[in-house]
mmCIF file of C-alpha atoms in Angstrom:
data_model
loop_
_atom_site.group_PDB
_atom_site.id
_atom_site.type_symbol
_atom_site.label_atom_id
_atom_site.label_comp_id
_atom_site.label_asym_id
_atom_site.label_seq_id
_atom_site.Cartn_x
_atom_site.Cartn_y
_atom_site.Cartn_z
ATOM 1 C CA MET A 570 7.395 -45.634 -17.702
ATOM 2 C CA THR A 571 6.543 -42.472 -15.801
ATOM 3 C CA ASP A 572 4.787 -42.586 -12.483
ATOM 4 C CA PRO A 573 1.267 -41.061 -12.760
ATOM 5 C CA SER A 574 1.498 -39.825 -9.184
ATOM 6 C CA SER A 575 4.651 -37.822 -9.953
ATOM 7 C CA GLU A 576 2.948 -36.233 -12.961
ATOM 8 C CA SER A 577 0.044 -35.078 -10.798
ATOM 9 C CA GLU A 578 2.441 -33.501 -8.321
ATOM 10 C CA GLU A 579 4.080 -31.492 -11.094
ATOM 11 C CA VAL A 580 0.810 -29.943 -12.265
ATOM 12 C CA GLU A 581 0.990 -26.191 -11.743
ATOM 13 C CA THR A 582 -1.934 -24.656 -9.919
ATOM 14 C CA TRP A 583 -3.713 -21.554 -11.169
ATOM 15 C CA ILE A 584 -2.358 -19.532 -8.240
ATOM 16 C CA SER A 585 1.239 -20.596 -8.857
ATOM 17 C CA HIS A 586 0.936 -19.868 -12.559
ATOM 18 C CA TYR A 587 -0.569 -16.438 -11.934
ATOM 19 C CA CYS A 588 2.054 -15.377 -9.384
ATOM 20 C CA SER A 589 4.907 -16.560 -11.603
ATOM 21 C CA SER A 590 3.648 -14.714 -14.684
ATOM 22 C CA THR A 591 5.461 -11.654 -15.993
ATOM 23 C CA GLY A 592 4.713 -8.576 -13.906
ATOM 24 C CA HIS A 593 3.184 -10.540 -11.031
ATOM 25 C CA ASP A 594 6.305 -11.025 -8.918
ATOM 26 C CA TYR A 595 4.982 -8.540 -6.336
ATOM 27 C CA PHE A 596 2.242 -11.040 -5.479
ATOM 28 C CA VAL A 597 2.410 -13.836 -2.933
ATOM 29 C CA GLU A 598 0.633 -17.158 -3.241
ATOM 30 C CA VAL A 599 -2.511 -17.002 -1.132
ATOM 31 C CA PHE A 600 -3.187 -20.220 0.757
ATOM 32 C CA GLU A 601 -6.200 -22.137 -0.519
ATOM 33 C CA ASP A 602 -7.465 -22.536 3.052
ATOM 34 C CA PHE A 603 -7.779 -18.752 3.236
ATOM 35 C CA ILE A 604 -9.683 -18.612 -0.056
ATOM 36 C CA GLU A 605 -12.030 -21.447 0.909
ATOM 37 C CA ASP A 606 -13.152 -19.565 4.023
ATOM 38 C CA ASP A 607 -16.281 -17.658 2.987
ATOM 39 C CA PHE A 608 -15.719 -15.082 5.715
ATOM 40 C CA ASN A 609 -12.548 -13.885 3.980
ATOM 41 C CA LEU A 610 -14.479 -13.313 0.753
ATOM 42 C CA THR A 611 -17.321 -11.286 2.228
ATOM 43 C CA GLY A 612 -18.627 -8.679 -0.213
ATOM 44 C CA LEU A 613 -16.398 -9.650 -3.137
ATOM 45 C CA MET A 614 -19.212 -11.255 -5.120
ATOM 46 C CA PHE A 615 -20.645 -7.769 -5.698
ATOM 47 C CA LEU A 616 -17.364 -6.518 -7.183
ATOM 48 C CA VAL A 617 -16.467 -9.413 -9.459
ATOM 49 C CA PRO A 618 -18.534 -10.595 -12.445
ATOM 50 C CA TYR A 619 -18.743 -14.373 -12.911
ATOM 51 C CA TYR A 620 -17.787 -14.647 -9.246
ATOM 52 C CA LYS A 621 -18.573 -18.340 -8.849
ATOM 53 C CA GLU A 622 -16.782 -19.378 -12.032
ATOM 54 C CA ALA A 623 -13.789 -17.186 -11.148
ATOM 55 C CA LEU A 624 -13.532 -18.765 -7.697
ATOM 56 C CA GLU A 625 -13.668 -22.254 -9.203
ATOM 57 C CA MET A 626 -10.893 -21.333 -11.607
ATOM 58 C CA ILE A 627 -8.660 -19.987 -8.820
ATOM 59 C CA LEU A 628 -9.135 -23.171 -6.773
ATOM 60 C CA ASP A 629 -8.760 -25.429 -9.846
ATOM 61 C CA LEU A 630 -12.229 -26.879 -9.314
ATOM 62 C CA GLU A 631 -14.297 -28.498 -12.034
ATOM 63 C CA PRO A 632 -17.512 -26.563 -12.762
ATOM 64 C CA GLU A 633 -20.749 -28.171 -11.612
ATOM 65 C CA ASP A 634 -22.238 -28.007 -15.111
ATOM 66 C CA PRO A 635 -19.487 -27.722 -17.770
ATOM 67 C CA LEU A 636 -22.076 -27.272 -20.533
ATOM 68 C CA LYS A 637 -23.305 -23.990 -19.032
ATOM 69 C CA VAL A 638 -19.866 -22.511 -18.437
ATOM 70 C CA PRO A 639 -18.954 -19.694 -20.872
ATOM 71 C CA SER A 640 -15.652 -19.652 -22.664
ATOM 72 C CA ILE A 641 -12.587 -19.352 -20.443
ATOM 73 C CA PRO A 642 -11.483 -15.911 -21.736
ATOM 74 C CA MET A 643 -14.807 -14.464 -20.554
ATOM 75 C CA PHE A 644 -14.063 -15.026 -16.885
ATOM 76 C CA GLU A 645 -10.263 -15.234 -16.896
ATOM 77 C CA HIS A 646 -10.205 -11.515 -16.150
ATOM 78 C CA SER A 647 -12.739 -12.050 -13.365
ATOM 79 C CA ALA A 648 -10.486 -14.669 -11.796
ATOM 80 C CA GLU A 649 -7.533 -12.279 -11.845
ATOM 81 C CA LEU A 650 -9.659 -9.509 -10.336
ATOM 82 C CA LEU A 651 -11.017 -11.788 -7.618
ATOM 83 C CA TYR A 652 -7.582 -13.130 -6.744
ATOM 84 C CA GLY A 653 -6.183 -9.608 -6.512
ATOM 85 C CA LEU A 654 -8.874 -8.521 -4.062
ATOM 86 C CA ILE A 655 -8.388 -11.689 -2.007
ATOM 87 C CA HIS A 656 -4.647 -11.038 -2.103
ATOM 88 C CA ALA A 657 -5.101 -7.584 -0.554
ATOM 89 C CA ARG A 658 -6.952 -9.152 2.376
ATOM 90 C CA PHE A 659 -4.446 -11.977 2.773
ATOM 91 C CA LEU A 660 -1.610 -9.464 3.147
ATOM 92 C CA LEU A 661 -3.240 -8.182 6.336
ATOM 93 C CA THR A 662 -2.902 -11.566 8.035
ATOM 94 C CA LYS A 663 0.118 -12.555 10.089
ATOM 95 C CA THR A 664 1.128 -15.134 7.500
ATOM 96 C CA GLY A 665 0.798 -12.674 4.638
ATOM 97 C CA LEU A 666 2.877 -10.062 6.456
ATOM 98 C CA GLN A 667 5.623 -12.591 7.172
ATOM 99 C CA ILE A 668 5.799 -13.663 3.534
ATOM 100 C CA MET A 669 5.989 -10.042 2.406
ATOM 101 C CA ALA A 670 8.668 -9.365 5.026
ATOM 102 C CA LYS A 671 10.842 -12.008 3.413
ATOM 103 C CA LYS A 672 10.364 -10.442 -0.013
ATOM 104 C CA TYR A 673 11.109 -7.034 1.519
ATOM 105 C CA ASP A 674 14.355 -8.286 3.076
ATOM 106 C CA GLU A 675 15.395 -9.585 -0.336
ATOM 107 C CA ALA A 676 14.587 -6.179 -1.905
ATOM 108 C CA GLN A 677 12.237 -7.817 -4.398
ATOM 109 C CA PHE A 678 10.229 -4.594 -4.631
ATOM 110 C CA GLY A 679 13.256 -2.461 -5.447
ATOM 111 C CA THR A 680 14.919 0.428 -3.638
ATOM 112 C CA CYS A 681 14.057 4.102 -3.286
ATOM 113 C CA PRO A 682 15.389 6.282 -6.134
ATOM 114 C CA ARG A 683 15.952 9.203 -3.739
ATOM 115 C CA TYR A 684 19.675 9.658 -3.142
ATOM 116 C CA TYR A 685 19.500 10.440 0.570
ATOM 117 C CA CYS A 686 17.347 7.377 1.284
ATOM 118 C CA ASP A 687 20.522 5.370 0.646
ATOM 119 C CA GLY A 688 18.882 2.395 -1.032
ATOM 120 C CA THR A 689 15.987 1.988 1.391
ATOM 121 C CA ARG A 690 13.829 -0.921 0.280
ATOM 122 C CA LEU A 691 10.339 -0.199 -1.017
ATOM 123 C CA LEU A 692 6.938 -1.704 -0.290
ATOM 124 C CA PRO A 693 4.070 -2.115 -2.781
ATOM 125 C CA THR A 694 0.930 -0.195 -1.957
ATOM 126 C CA GLY A 695 -2.263 1.132 -3.444
ATOM 127 C CA ARG A 696 -3.897 4.512 -2.991
ATOM 128 C CA HIS A 697 -7.385 3.037 -3.363
ATOM 129 C CA ASP A 698 -9.088 -0.057 -1.997
ATOM 130 C CA LEU A 699 -11.452 -0.390 -4.942
ATOM 131 C CA PRO A 700 -10.085 -1.617 -8.284
ATOM 132 C CA GLY A 701 -9.922 0.403 -11.458
ATOM 133 C CA TYR A 702 -8.493 3.647 -10.099
ATOM 134 C CA GLU A 703 -4.715 3.387 -10.218
ATOM 135 C CA SER A 704 -1.918 0.888 -10.719
ATOM 136 C CA VAL A 705 0.343 -0.289 -7.907
ATOM 137 C CA ARG A 706 2.750 2.202 -6.321
ATOM 138 C CA LEU A 707 5.899 1.746 -4.236
ATOM 139 C CA TYR A 708 6.211 3.313 -0.786
ATOM 140 C CA CYS A 709 9.492 4.315 0.852
ATOM 141 C CA PRO A 710 9.428 4.170 4.680
ATOM 142 C CA CYS A 711 12.347 6.612 4.823
ATOM 143 C CA CYS A 712 11.073 9.607 2.842
ATOM 144 C CA CYS A 713 7.402 8.557 3.229
ATOM 145 C CA ASP A 714 6.790 9.114 -0.461
ATOM 146 C CA VAL A 715 5.296 6.923 -3.194
ATOM 147 C CA TYR A 716 6.825 6.154 -6.569
ATOM 148 C CA VAL A 717 5.739 4.634 -9.852
ATOM 149 C CA PRO A 718 7.442 1.264 -10.458
ATOM 150 C CA PRO A 719 10.370 1.728 -12.842
ATOM 151 C CA ASN A 720 9.319 -1.166 -15.066
ATOM 152 C CA SER A 721 6.244 -0.777 -17.262
ATOM 153 C CA ARG A 722 5.252 -4.405 -16.726
ATOM 154 C CA TYR A 723 3.720 -3.385 -13.395
ATOM 155 C CA LEU A 724 1.411 -0.789 -14.935
ATOM 156 C CA ASN A 725 -1.297 -3.429 -15.380
ATOM 157 C CA VAL A 726 -1.218 -4.413 -11.697
ATOM 158 C CA ASP A 727 -4.060 -2.681 -9.855
ATOM 159 C CA GLY A 728 -3.104 -0.900 -6.649
ATOM 160 C CA ALA A 729 -6.226 -2.279 -4.966
ATOM 161 C CA PHE A 730 -4.588 -5.714 -5.063
ATOM 162 C CA PHE A 731 -2.319 -4.455 -2.254
ATOM 163 C CA GLY A 732 -4.677 -1.934 -0.677
ATOM 164 C CA THR A 733 -4.151 1.119 1.473
ATOM 165 C CA SER A 734 -3.726 -0.653 4.826
ATOM 166 C CA PHE A 735 -0.911 -3.088 4.113
ATOM 167 C CA VAL A 736 2.042 -0.704 4.483
ATOM 168 C CA GLY A 737 0.768 0.815 7.731
ATOM 169 C CA LEU A 738 0.200 -2.613 9.283
ATOM 170 C CA PHE A 739 3.560 -3.858 7.992
ATOM 171 C CA LEU A 740 5.427 -0.991 9.670
ATOM 172 C CA LYS A 741 3.537 -1.578 12.916
ATOM 173 C CA MET A 742 4.417 -5.263 12.918
ATOM 174 C CA PHE A 743 8.059 -4.608 11.993
ATOM 175 C CA PRO A 744 8.922 -1.308 13.753
ATOM 176 C CA GLU A 745 12.640 -1.823 13.139
ATOM 177 C CA VAL A 746 12.054 -0.761 9.530
ATOM 178 C CA GLU A 747 11.171 2.787 10.596
ATOM 179 C CA ARG A 748 13.836 2.849 13.307
ATOM 180 C CA ASN A 749 16.485 2.195 10.680
ATOM 181 C CA CYS A 750 15.155 5.142 8.681
ATOM 182 C CA ILE A 751 15.436 7.734 11.466
ATOM 183 C CA PRO A 752 19.127 8.605 10.832
ATOM 184 C CA LEU A 753 18.517 8.862 7.080
ATOM 185 C CA ARG A 754 15.645 11.323 7.441
ATOM 186 C CA LYS A 755 18.052 13.971 8.691
ATOM 187 C CA ASN A 756 19.923 13.980 5.373
ATOM 188 C CA ILE A 757 18.321 16.604 3.153
ATOM 189 C CA TYR A 758 19.906 18.342 0.200
ATOM 190 C CA GLU A 759 20.332 22.103 0.665
ATOM 191 C CA LEU A 760 20.274 24.485 -2.279
ATOM 192 C CA LYS A 761 23.183 26.926 -2.443
ATOM 193 C CA LEU A 762 23.994 29.943 -4.572
ATOM 194 C CA PHE A 763 27.666 30.920 -4.847
ATOM 195 C CA GLY A 764 28.346 28.980 -1.672
ATOM 196 C CA PHE A 765 25.514 30.536 0.331
ATOM 197 C CA ARG A 766 22.579 28.445 1.462
ATOM 198 C CA ILE A 767 19.260 29.656 0.047
ATOM 199 C CA ASN A 768 16.847 30.682 2.764
ATOM 200 C CA GLU A 769 13.919 28.306 3.127
ATOM 201 C CA MET A 770 11.518 31.250 3.288
ATOM 202 C CA SER A 771 12.437 32.455 -0.194
ATOM 203 C CA TYR A 772 10.366 31.541 -3.233
ATOM 204 C CA SER A 773 13.153 29.340 -4.587
ATOM 205 C CA GLY A 774 14.049 27.863 -1.209
ATOM 206 C CA PRO A 775 13.820 24.130 -0.480
ATOM 207 C CA ARG A 776 10.510 22.850 0.807
ATOM 208 C CA MET A 777 11.269 19.159 1.241
ATOM 209 C CA LYS A 778 12.808 19.686 4.670
ATOM 210 C CA TRP A 779 9.450 20.734 6.050
ATOM 211 C CA LEU A 780 7.805 17.667 4.539
ATOM 212 C CA ARG A 781 10.385 15.231 5.857
ATOM 213 C CA GLN A 782 11.018 16.772 9.268
ATOM 214 C CA TYR A 783 10.037 14.620 12.247
ATOM 215 C CA PRO A 784 10.396 15.434 15.940
ATOM 216 C CA GLU A 785 12.853 13.188 17.743
ATOM 217 C CA ASP A 786 10.568 13.175 20.774
ATOM 218 C CA PRO A 787 6.967 12.124 19.921
ATOM 219 C CA SER A 788 5.711 14.020 22.977
ATOM 220 C CA VAL A 789 6.274 17.241 21.015
ATOM 221 C CA LEU A 790 3.200 16.389 18.968
ATOM 222 C CA ASP A 791 1.153 16.112 22.153
ATOM 223 C CA GLU A 792 2.302 19.588 23.199
ATOM 224 C CA GLU A 793 1.006 20.984 19.910
ATOM 225 C CA ASP A 794 -2.478 19.781 20.814
ATOM 226 C CA LYS A 795 -2.360 21.837 24.014
ATOM 227 C CA VAL A 796 -1.885 25.137 22.176
ATOM 228 C CA PRO A 797 -5.018 27.266 22.776
ATOM 229 C CA PRO A 798 -7.128 28.037 19.715
ATOM 230 C CA PRO A 799 -6.918 31.505 18.162
ATOM 231 C CA ARG A 800 -9.205 34.190 19.557
ATOM 232 C CA THR A 801 -11.520 36.150 17.324
ATOM 233 C CA GLU A 802 -12.674 39.718 17.812
ATOM 234 C CA GLU A 803 -16.370 40.519 17.992
ATOM 235 C CA LYS A 804 -18.239 43.657 19.043
ATOM 236 C CA ASP A 805 -21.117 43.627 21.496
ATOM 237 C CA ASP A 806 -24.188 45.878 21.388
ATOM 238 C CA ASP A 807 -22.244 48.780 22.979
ATOM 239 C CA GLY A 808 -19.495 48.594 20.356
ATOM 240 C CA ASP A 809 -16.928 47.156 22.755
ATOM 241 C CA VAL A 810 -14.540 44.530 21.445
ATOM 242 C CA LYS A 811 -15.349 41.064 22.726
ATOM 243 C CA LEU A 812 -12.778 38.272 22.414
ATOM 244 C CA GLU A 813 -14.024 34.730 21.959
ATOM 245 C CA THR A 814 -12.220 31.504 21.185
ATOM 246 C CA ASP A 815 -13.344 29.136 18.453
ATOM 247 C CA GLN A 816 -14.384 26.640 21.120
ATOM 248 C CA GLU A 817 -16.642 29.248 22.758
ATOM 249 C CA ASN A 818 -18.154 30.068 19.393
ATOM 250 C CA ARG A 819 -18.922 26.404 18.744
ATOM 251 C CA ALA A 820 -20.489 26.122 22.196
#
């Protein structure tokens, strides 16, 4: 005879089932303690239809009045939407960042297709914080560009389920990721014609160097802020040229 207690332990939760489904391997399992804290769900009830029923489904709770609950397919989508938005917030916690760091170290999000990035691992990101705009994208910390996932199974994953803040916070918490990319950023392909390098100022010249060029000393950026604004020419009542800066004009 089987032990009833062992059968109950083997029951798969909604969260585990969702994260293990096809195309959901970018997700992490959000702790139920995080979901049960109302503060972490602030404002989500206005974005998700059937919010209460969806939350009960995520937490595997029995509805208060089963007779009034609509059919499961009606709010299954709401549960997935709610979990995705909760997931984006969970990733900004220390625990969420650590779990994603492990997946990043294992290259579970793939590697950058750019040759000179030399297999730099990617991070999932979204370009919008509200759902319904765009599917998930992959960010490369080396070339600072975003890519569409190579597999079409991720096209149904909303980018808002990862949000716009996760990557920035991840790189701040793990600065060694960007430090490892510094040597690779210097490698840029140069166009040549009959052995001669094409000038960057020409119409057919390479532009990516300008986009990927970073100063080795961050203080250089501070010096740029000290450059005086351009002066504009104006004539006074006597017809004499009067020079004024943009700051003086705003004053």
